[in-house]
Short mmCIF file of the C-alpha atoms (twelve columns), coordinates in Angstrom:
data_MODEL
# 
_entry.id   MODEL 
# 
loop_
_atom_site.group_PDB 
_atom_site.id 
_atom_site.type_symbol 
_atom_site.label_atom_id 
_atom_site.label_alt_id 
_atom_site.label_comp_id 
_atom_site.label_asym_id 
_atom_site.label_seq_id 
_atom_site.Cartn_x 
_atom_site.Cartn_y 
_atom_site.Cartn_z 
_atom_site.pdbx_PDB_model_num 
ATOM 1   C CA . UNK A 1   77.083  108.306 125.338 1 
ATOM 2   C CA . UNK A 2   79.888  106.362 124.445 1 
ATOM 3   C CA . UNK A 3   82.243  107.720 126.702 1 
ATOM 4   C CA . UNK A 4   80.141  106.944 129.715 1 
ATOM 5   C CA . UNK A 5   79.527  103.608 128.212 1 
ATOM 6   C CA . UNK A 6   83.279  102.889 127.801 1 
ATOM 7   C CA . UNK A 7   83.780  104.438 131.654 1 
ATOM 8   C CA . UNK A 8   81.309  102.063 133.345 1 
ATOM 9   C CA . UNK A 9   83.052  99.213  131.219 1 
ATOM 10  C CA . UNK A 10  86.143  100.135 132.484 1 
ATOM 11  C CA . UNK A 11  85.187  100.345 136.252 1 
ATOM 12  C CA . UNK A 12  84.098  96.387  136.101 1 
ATOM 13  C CA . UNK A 13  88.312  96.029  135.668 1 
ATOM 14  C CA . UNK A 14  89.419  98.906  138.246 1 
ATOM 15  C CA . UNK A 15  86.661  97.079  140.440 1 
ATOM 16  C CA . UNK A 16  88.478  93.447  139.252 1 
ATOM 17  C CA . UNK A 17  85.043  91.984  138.079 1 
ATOM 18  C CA . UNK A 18  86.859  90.716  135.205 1 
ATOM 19  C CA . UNK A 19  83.010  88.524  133.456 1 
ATOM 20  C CA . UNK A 20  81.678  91.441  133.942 1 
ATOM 21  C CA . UNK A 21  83.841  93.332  131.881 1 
ATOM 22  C CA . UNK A 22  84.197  91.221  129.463 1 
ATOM 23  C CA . UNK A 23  80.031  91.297  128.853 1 
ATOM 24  C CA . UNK A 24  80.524  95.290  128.928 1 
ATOM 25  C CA . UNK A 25  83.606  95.616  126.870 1 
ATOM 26  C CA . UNK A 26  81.513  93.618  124.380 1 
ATOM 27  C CA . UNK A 27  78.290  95.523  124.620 1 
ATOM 28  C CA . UNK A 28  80.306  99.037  124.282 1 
ATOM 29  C CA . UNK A 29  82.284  97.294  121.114 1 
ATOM 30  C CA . UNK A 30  78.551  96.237  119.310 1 
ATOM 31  C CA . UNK A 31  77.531  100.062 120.062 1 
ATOM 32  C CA . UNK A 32  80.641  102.035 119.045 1 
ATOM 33  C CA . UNK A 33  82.576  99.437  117.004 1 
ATOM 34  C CA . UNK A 34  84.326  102.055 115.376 1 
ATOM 35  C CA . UNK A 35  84.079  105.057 118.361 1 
ATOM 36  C CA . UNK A 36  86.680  106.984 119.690 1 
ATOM 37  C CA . UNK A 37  87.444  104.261 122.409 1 
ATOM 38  C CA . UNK A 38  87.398  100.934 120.202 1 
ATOM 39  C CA . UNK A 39  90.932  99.888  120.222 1 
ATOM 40  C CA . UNK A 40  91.392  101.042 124.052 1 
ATOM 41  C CA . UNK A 41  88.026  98.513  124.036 1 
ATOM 42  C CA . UNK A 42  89.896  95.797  121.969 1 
ATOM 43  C CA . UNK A 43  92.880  95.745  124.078 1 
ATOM 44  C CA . UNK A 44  91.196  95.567  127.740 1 
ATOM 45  C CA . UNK A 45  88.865  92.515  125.592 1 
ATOM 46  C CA . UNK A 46  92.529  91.306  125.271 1 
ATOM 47  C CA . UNK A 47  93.575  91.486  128.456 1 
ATOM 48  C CA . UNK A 48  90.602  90.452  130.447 1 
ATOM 49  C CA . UNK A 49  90.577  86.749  128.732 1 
ATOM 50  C CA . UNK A 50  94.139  86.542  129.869 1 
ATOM 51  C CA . UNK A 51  92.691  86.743  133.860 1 
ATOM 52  C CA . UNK A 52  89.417  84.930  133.016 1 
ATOM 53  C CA . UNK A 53  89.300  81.354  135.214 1 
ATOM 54  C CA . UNK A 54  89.813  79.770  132.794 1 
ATOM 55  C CA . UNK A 55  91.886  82.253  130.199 1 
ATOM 56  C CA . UNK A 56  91.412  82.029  127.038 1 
ATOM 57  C CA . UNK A 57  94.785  82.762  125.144 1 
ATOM 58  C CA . UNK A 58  93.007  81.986  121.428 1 
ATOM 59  C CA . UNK A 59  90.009  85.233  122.307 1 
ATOM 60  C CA . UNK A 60  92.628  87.003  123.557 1 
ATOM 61  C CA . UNK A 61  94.882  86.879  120.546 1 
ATOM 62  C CA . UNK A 62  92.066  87.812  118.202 1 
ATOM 63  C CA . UNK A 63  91.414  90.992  120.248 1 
ATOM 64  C CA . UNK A 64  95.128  91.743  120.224 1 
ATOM 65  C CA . UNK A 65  95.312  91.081  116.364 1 
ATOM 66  C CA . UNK A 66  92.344  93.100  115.866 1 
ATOM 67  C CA . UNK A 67  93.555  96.093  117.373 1 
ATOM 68  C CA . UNK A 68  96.217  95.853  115.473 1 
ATOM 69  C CA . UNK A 69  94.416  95.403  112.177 1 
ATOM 70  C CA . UNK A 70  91.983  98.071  112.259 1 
ATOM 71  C CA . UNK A 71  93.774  100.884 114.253 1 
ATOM 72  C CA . UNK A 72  97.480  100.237 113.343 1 
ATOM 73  C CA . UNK A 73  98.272  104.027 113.987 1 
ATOM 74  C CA . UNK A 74  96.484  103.992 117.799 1 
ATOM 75  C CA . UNK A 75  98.823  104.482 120.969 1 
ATOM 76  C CA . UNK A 76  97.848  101.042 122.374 1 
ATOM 77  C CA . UNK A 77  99.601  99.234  119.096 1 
ATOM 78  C CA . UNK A 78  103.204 98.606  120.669 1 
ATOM 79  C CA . UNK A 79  101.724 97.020  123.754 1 
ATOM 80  C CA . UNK A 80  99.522  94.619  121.796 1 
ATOM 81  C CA . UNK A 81  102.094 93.723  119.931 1 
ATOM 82  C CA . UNK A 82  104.195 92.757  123.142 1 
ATOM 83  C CA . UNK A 83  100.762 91.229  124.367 1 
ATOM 84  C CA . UNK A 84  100.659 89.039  121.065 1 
ATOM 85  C CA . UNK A 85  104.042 87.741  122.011 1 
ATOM 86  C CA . UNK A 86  102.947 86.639  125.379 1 
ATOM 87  C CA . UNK A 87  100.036 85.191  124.436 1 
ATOM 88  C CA . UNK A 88  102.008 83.443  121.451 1 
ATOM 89  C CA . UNK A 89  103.947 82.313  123.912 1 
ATOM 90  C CA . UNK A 90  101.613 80.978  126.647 1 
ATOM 91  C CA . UNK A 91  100.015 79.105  123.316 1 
ATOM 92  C CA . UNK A 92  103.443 77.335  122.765 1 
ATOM 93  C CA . UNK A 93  104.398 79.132  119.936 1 
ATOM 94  C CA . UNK A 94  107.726 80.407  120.939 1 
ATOM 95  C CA . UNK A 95  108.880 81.399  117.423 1 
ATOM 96  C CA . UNK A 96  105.551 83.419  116.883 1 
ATOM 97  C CA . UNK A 97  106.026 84.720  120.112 1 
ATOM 98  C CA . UNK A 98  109.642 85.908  119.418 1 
ATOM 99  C CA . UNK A 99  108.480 87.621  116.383 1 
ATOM 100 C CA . UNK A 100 106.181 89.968  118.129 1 
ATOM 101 C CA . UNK A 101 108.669 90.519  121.091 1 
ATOM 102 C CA . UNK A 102 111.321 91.741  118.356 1 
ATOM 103 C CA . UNK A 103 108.729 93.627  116.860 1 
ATOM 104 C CA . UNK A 104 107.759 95.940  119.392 1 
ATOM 105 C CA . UNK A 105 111.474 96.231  120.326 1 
ATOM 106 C CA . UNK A 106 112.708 97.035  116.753 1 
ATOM 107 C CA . UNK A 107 109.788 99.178  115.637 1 
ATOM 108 C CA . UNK A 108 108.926 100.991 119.108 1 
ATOM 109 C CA . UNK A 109 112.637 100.970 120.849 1 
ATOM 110 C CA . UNK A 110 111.908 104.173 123.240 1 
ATOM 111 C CA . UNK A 111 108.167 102.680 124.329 1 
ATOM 112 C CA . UNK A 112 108.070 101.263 127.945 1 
ATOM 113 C CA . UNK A 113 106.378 98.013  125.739 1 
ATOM 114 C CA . UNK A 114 110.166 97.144  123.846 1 
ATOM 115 C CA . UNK A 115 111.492 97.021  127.508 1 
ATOM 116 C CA . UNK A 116 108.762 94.535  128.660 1 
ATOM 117 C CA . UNK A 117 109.609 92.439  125.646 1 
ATOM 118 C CA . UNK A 118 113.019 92.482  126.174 1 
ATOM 119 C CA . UNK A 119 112.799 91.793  129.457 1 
ATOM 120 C CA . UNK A 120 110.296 88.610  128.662 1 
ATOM 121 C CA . UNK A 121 113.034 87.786  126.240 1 
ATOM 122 C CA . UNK A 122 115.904 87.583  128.817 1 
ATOM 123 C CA . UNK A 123 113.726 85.764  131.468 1 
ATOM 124 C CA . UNK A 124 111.922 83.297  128.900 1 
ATOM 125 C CA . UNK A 125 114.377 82.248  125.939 1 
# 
């Protein structure tokens, strides 16, 4: 079922076999694209090409954007947002980047994700 499906994805990254996860993140997404888990699937997609050797900032972005695209009420919106601005940044977009970081600050102020961005802000601007 798809929770199981999403579970066993998920212990590739608690077990930090990061390919792996990637291959099952994408196998749960062609399965459940629009399940219960998706965007939590979109975002770990997003993360895990950030620690690929070698990462891949441009697949991470689109999962990022995606999540934010198709689920922009879900819980996991604020931190892609602040994960669009790092990867914005990392791509050498510092303006895009900014953009994103104010975003999640001005639009999600209490959420532990504004603090991150400001933080990124102060240490990277």
């Amino acid at each position: 079922d798809e929770e199981s499906a999403y579970q066993a994805a998920y212990n590739h990254v608690k077990a930090k076999n990061f390919p792996e996860a990637v291959e099952a993140f994408q196998k749960f997404l062609a399965r459940f694209p629009l399940g219960f888990y998706a965007p939590n699937a979109h975002y770990w997609l997003g993360e895990l090409y950030l620690v690929l050797d070698p990462p891949d900032a441009e697949l991470a972005r689109q999962s990022f954007k995606l999540l934010l695209d198709q689920y922009p009420d879900d819980l996991k919106v604020p931190d892609a947002i602040y994960k669009l601005g790092r990867v914005h940044f990392l791509k050498g977009n510092r303006d895009r980047s900014r953009e994103y970081l104010n975003k999640v600050i001005t639009e999600y102020p209490g959420h532990p994700a504004a603090q991150l961005a400001q933080d990124f802000i102060n240490d990277s601007f």
